[in-house]
Short mmCIF file of C-alpha atoms in Angstrom, two decimals:
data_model
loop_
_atom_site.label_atom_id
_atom_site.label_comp_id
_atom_site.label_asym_id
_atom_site.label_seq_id
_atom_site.Cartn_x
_atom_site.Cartn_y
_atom_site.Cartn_z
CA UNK A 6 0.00 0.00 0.00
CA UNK A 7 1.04 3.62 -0.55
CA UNK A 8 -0.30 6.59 0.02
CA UNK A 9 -1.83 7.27 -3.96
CA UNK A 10 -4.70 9.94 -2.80
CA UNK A 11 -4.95 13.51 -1.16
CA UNK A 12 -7.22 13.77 1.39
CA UNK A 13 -10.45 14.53 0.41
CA UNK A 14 -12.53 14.61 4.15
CA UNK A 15 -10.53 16.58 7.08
CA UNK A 16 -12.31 17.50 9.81
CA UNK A 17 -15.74 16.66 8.44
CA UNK A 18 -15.30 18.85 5.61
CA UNK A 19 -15.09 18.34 2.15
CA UNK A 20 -10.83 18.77 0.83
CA UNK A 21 -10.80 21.74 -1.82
CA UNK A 22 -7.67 22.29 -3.80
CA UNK A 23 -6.84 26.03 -3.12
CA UNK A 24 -6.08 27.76 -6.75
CA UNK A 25 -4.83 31.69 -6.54
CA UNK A 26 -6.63 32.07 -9.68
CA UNK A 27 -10.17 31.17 -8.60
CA UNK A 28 -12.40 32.68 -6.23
CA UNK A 29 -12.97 31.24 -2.62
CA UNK A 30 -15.91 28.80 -2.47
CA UNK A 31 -18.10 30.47 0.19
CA UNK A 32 -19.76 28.36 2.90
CA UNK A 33 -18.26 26.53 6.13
CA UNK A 34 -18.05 22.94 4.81
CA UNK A 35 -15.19 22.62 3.03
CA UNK A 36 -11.42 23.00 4.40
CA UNK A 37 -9.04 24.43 1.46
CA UNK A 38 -5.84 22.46 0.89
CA UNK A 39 -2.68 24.48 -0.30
CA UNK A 40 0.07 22.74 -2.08
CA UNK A 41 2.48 23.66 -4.37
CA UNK A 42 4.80 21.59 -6.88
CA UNK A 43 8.08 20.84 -7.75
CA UNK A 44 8.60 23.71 -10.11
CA UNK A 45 6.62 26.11 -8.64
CA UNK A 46 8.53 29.54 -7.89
CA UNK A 47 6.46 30.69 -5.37
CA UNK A 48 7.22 29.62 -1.58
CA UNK A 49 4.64 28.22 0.50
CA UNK A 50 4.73 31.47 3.17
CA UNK A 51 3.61 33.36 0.78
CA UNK A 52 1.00 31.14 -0.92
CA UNK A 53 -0.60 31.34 2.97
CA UNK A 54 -0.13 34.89 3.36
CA UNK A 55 -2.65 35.52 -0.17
CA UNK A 56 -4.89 32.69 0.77
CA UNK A 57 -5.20 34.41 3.75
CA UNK A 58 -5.68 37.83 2.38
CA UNK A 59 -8.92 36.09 0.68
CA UNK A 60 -10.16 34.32 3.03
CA UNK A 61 -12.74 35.49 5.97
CA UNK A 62 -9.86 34.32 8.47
CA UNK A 63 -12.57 34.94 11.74
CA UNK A 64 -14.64 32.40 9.99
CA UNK A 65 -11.94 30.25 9.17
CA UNK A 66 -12.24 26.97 10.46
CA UNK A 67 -9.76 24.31 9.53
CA UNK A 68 -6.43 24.44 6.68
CA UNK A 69 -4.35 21.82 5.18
CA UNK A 70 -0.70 22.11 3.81
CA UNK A 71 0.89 20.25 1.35
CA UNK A 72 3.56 20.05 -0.84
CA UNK A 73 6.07 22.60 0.47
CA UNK A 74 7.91 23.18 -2.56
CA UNK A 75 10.69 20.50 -1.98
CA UNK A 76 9.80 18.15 1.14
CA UNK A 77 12.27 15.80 0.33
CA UNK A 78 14.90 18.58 1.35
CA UNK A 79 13.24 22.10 2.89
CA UNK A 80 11.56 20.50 5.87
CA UNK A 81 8.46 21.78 7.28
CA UNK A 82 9.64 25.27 9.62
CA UNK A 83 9.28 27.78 7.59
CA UNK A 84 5.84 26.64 6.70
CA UNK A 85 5.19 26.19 10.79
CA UNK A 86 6.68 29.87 11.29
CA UNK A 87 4.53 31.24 8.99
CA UNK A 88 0.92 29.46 10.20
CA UNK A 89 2.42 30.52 13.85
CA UNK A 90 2.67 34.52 12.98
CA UNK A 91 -0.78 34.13 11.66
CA UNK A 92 -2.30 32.63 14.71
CA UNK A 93 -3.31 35.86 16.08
CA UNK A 94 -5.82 36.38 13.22
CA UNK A 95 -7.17 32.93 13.26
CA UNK A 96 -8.83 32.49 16.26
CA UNK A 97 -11.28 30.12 15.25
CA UNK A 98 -9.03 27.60 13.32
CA UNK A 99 -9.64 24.03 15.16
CA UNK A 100 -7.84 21.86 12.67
CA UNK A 101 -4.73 21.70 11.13
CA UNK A 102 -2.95 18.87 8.71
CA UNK A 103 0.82 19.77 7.78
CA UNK A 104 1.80 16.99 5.14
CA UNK A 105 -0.87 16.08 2.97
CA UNK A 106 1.14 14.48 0.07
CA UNK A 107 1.29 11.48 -2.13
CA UNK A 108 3.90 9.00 -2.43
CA UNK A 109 3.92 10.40 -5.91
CA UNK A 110 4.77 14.15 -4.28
CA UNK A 111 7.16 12.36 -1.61
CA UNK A 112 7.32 9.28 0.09
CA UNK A 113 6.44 9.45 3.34
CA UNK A 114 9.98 8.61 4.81
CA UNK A 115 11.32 11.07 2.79
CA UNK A 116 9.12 14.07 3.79
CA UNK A 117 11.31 16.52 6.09
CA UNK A 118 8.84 17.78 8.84
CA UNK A 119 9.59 20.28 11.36
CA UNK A 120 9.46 21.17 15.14
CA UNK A 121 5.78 21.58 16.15
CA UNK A 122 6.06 23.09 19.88
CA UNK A 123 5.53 26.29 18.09
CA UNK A 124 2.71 25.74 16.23
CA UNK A 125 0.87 24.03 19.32
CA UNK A 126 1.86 27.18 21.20
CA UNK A 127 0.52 29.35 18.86
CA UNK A 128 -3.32 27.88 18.31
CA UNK A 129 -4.15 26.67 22.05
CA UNK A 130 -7.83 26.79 20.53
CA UNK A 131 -6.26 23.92 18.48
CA UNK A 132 -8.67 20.59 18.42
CA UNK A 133 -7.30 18.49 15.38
CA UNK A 134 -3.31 18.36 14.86
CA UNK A 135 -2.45 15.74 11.77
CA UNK A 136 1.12 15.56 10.80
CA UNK A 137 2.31 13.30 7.87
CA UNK A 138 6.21 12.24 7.70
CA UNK A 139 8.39 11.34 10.46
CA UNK A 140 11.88 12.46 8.96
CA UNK A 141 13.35 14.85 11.28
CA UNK A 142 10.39 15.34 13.37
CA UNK A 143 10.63 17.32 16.27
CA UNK A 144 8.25 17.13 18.92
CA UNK A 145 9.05 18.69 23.06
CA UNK A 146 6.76 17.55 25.71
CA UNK A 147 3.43 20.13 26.04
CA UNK A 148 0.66 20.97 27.21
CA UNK A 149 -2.53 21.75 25.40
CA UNK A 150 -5.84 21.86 26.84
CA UNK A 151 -8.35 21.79 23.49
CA UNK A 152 -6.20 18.92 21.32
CA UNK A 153 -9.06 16.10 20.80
CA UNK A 154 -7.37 14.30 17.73
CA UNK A 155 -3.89 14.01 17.28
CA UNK A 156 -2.11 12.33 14.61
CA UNK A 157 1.36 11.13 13.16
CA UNK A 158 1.42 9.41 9.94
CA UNK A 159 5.18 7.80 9.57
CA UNK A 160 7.13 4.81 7.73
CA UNK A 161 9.34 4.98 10.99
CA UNK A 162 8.40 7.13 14.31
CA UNK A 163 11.86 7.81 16.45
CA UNK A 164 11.54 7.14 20.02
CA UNK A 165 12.04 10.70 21.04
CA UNK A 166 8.53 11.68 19.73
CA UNK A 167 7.03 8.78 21.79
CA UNK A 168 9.00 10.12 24.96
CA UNK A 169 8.13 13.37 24.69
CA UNK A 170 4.41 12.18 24.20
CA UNK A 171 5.01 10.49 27.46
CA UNK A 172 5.49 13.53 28.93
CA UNK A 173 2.83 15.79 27.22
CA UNK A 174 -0.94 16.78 28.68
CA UNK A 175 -3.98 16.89 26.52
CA UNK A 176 -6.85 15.63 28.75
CA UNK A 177 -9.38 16.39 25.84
CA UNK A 178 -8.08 13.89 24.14
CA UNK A 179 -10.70 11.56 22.30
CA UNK A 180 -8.29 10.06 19.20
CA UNK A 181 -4.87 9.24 19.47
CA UNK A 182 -3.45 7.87 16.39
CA UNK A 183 0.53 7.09 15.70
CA UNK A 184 1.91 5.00 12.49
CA UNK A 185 5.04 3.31 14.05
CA UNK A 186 6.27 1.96 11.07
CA UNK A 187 9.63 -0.17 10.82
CA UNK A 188 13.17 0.12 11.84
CA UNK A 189 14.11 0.75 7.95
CA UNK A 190 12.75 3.96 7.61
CA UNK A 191 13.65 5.39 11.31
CA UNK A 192 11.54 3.43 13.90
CA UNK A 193 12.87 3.13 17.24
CA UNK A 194 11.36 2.17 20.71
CA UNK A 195 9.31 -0.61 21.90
CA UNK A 196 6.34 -1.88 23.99
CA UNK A 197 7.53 -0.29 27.11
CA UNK A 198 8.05 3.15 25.74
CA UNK A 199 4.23 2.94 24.48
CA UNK A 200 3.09 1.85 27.80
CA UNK A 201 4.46 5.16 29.19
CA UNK A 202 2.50 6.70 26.44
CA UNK A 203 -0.40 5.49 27.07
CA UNK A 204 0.01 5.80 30.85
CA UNK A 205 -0.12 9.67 30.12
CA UNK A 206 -2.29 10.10 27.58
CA UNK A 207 -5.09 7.67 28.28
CA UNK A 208 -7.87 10.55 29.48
CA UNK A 209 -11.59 9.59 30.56
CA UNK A 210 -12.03 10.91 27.09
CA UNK A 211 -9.69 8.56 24.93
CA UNK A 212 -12.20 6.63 22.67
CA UNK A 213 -9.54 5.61 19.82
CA UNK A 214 -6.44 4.20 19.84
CA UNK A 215 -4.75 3.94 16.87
CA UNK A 216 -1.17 1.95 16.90
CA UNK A 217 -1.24 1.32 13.13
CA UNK A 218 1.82 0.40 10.32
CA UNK A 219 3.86 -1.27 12.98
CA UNK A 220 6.20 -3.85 13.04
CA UNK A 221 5.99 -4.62 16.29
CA UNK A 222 2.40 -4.73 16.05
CA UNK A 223 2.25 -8.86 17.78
CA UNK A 224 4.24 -7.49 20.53
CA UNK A 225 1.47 -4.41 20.88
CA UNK A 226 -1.75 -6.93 20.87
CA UNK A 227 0.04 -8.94 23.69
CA UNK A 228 0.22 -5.75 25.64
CA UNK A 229 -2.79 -4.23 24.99
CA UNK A 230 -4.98 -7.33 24.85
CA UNK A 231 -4.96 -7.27 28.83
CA UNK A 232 -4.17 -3.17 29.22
CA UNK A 233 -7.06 -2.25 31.96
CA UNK A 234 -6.18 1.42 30.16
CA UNK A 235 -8.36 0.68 27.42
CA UNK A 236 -11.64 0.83 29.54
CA UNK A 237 -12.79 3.94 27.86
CA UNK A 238 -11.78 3.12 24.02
CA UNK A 239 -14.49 2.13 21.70
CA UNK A 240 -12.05 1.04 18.86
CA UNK A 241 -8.56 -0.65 18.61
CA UNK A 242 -6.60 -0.09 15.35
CA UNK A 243 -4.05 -2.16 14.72
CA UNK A 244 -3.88 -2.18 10.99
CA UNK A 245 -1.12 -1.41 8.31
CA UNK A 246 0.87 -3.56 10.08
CA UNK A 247 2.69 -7.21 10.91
CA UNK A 248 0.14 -8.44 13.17
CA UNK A 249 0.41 -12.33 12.79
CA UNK A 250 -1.44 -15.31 14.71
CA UNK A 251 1.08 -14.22 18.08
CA UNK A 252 -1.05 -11.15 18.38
CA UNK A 253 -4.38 -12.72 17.11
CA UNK A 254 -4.36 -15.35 19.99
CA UNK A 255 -3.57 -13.12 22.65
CA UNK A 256 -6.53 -10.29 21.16
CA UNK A 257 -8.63 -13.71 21.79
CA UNK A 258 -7.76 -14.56 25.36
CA UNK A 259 -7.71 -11.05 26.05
CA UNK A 260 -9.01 -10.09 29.58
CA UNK A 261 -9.45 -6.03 28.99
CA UNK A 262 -11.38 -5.68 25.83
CA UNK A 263 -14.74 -6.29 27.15
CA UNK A 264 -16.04 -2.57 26.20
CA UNK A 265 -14.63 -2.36 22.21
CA UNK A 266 -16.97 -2.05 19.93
CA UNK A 267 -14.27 -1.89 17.06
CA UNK A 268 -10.84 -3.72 16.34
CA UNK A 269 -9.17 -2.96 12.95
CA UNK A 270 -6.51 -5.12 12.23
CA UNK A 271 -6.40 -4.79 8.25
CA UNK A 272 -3.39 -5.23 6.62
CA UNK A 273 -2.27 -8.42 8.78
CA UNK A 274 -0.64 -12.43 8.65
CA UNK A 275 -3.60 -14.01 10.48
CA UNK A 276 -4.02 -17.79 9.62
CA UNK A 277 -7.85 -18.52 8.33
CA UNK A 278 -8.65 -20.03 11.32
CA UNK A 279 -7.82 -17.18 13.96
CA UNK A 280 -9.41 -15.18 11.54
CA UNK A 281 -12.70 -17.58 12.09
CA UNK A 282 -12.20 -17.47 15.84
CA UNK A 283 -11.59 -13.18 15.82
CA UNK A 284 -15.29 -12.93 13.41
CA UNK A 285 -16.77 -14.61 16.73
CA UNK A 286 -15.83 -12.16 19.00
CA UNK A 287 -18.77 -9.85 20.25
CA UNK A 288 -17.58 -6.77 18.67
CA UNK A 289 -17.02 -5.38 15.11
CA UNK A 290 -13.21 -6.99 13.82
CA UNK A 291 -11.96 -6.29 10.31
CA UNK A 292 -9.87 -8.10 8.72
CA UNK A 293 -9.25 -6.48 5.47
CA UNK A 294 -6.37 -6.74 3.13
CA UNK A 295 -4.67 -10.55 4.16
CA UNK A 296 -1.11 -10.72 3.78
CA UNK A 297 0.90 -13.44 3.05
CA UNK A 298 4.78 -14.22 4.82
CA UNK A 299 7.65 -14.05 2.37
CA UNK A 300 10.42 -16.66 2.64
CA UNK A 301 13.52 -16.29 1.84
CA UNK A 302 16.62 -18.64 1.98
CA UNK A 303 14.78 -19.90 5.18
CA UNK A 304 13.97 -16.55 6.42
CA UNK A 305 10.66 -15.45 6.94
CA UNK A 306 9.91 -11.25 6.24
CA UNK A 307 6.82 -9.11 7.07
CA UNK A 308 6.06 -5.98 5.55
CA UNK A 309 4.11 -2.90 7.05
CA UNK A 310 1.70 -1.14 4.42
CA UNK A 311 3.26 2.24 4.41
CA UNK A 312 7.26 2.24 4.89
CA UNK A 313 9.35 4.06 2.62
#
């Protein structure tokens, strides 16, 4: 699987591509998305500044960024800076995406992001933080009192962004959602680490947890399968990942799931007949996308759906 579509639904609103030369669609249901491309001579500060100048910015509700110009090598500051100096004008903006590309526009692994502290800083009215690409990521331990949703897409999420999650407060927190991808494309960190994650972040509020594209995704089912933390969370996603028939039997004699109503494991190695036994289980399991092991000179290999 890769990434082959722009989003076209953020923050229940339909995606519009923004276009200098067109007029702004009026009306409060669509979120504009602002991208540039590779030989575009214009630099995304600027194409934010005129969509700005355009747009009713008290009325503004939600924004998405795109292609940057060159992700692969300018990473994502600049663009940060510039949404930061225009917080003070924005006052109702509840959603933000900084990434939305294709593997066509960049790979995931190869998208440079930025240092988000700012940014978080900047819109405390924030409610909806997606970030997509988990090369030089920066993320410090915060606090923020409005996030609901907050999301990191990767092919490989570095330890240091689960620690400092560790460490970070948002007890409005409803959707929690990190792609851990595999040690090939920057993945570092383990069971423990996300324990301490969820330890902190794992509000009366929490209602999804998303683990998703991992590699160590067995190893997170045996944890979470009997994780008393998940009392409040209505669905489990596990998908994208290596999840195998280790993690399928322990999701089955699980002891703390009593209260899902959802478990998404697409994208896994399940044999047919744990498959059989998950369909039994007295909440909603999907079990889209089988994979197959690869074997090699005796050597078995799993792939997550989004790595490079």
């Amino acid at each position: 699987m890769t990434i082959s579509e722009s989003t076209t639904l953020f923050h229940k609103k339909k995606v519009v591509q923004y276009d200098p030369d067109i007029a702004l669609q009026p009306g409060q249901d669509i979120v504009y998305r602002l991208s540039l491309d590779y030989d575009d001579k214009r630099k995304m500060p600027d194409l934010i500044a005129g969509f700005l100048e355009k747009a009713d910015k008290h009325a503004l509700e939600a924004l998405i960024i795109g292609m940057w110009g060159d992700p692969y090598e300018a990473g994502a500051d600049e663009v940060i800076a510039a949404l930061a100096s225009h917080a003070p004008q924005l006052p109702n903006v509840r959603a933000l995406f900084i990434g939305d590309m294709t593997y066509e526009e960049c790979e995931i692994s190869w998208i440079v992001q930025g240092s988000y502290k700012p940014l978080l800083d900047a819109f405390p009215q924030l409610e909806e933080l997606r970030i997509r690409g988990g090369n030089e990521l920066s993320l410090d331990a915060f606090a923020h009192q409005n996030l609901r949703k907050f999301t990191i897409e990767s092919g490989g999420l570095d330890q240091k962004i689960a620690q400092a999650l560790s460490q970070s407060s948002m007890p409005k927190l409803e959707h929690l959602e990190l792609w851990l991808g595999t040690d090939d494309y920057g993945f570092s960190g383990d069971v423990a680490l996300y324990r301490k994650v969820l330890a902190q972040l794992a509000t009366p509020t929490l209602r999804y947890l998303g683990l998703r594209d991992a590699h160590i995704a067995d190893e997170l089912a045996a944890w979470l399968a009997n994780e008393p933390l998940l009392a409040t969370v209505e669905t489990l996603d596990l998908s994208l990942g290596t999840l195998g028939d280790i993690g399928a039997e322990a999701l089955l004699q699980g002891t703390q799931l009593g209260n899902l109503k959802r478990i998404d494991l697409s994208h896994h190695y399940i044999s047919e007949a744990n498959q059989e036994k998950l369909r039994a289980l007295p909440f909603e399991v999907v079990l889209d996308d089988p994979q197959e092991d690869d074997e090699d000179d005796g050597e078995v290999y799993r792939y997550v759906a989004v790595g490079e």
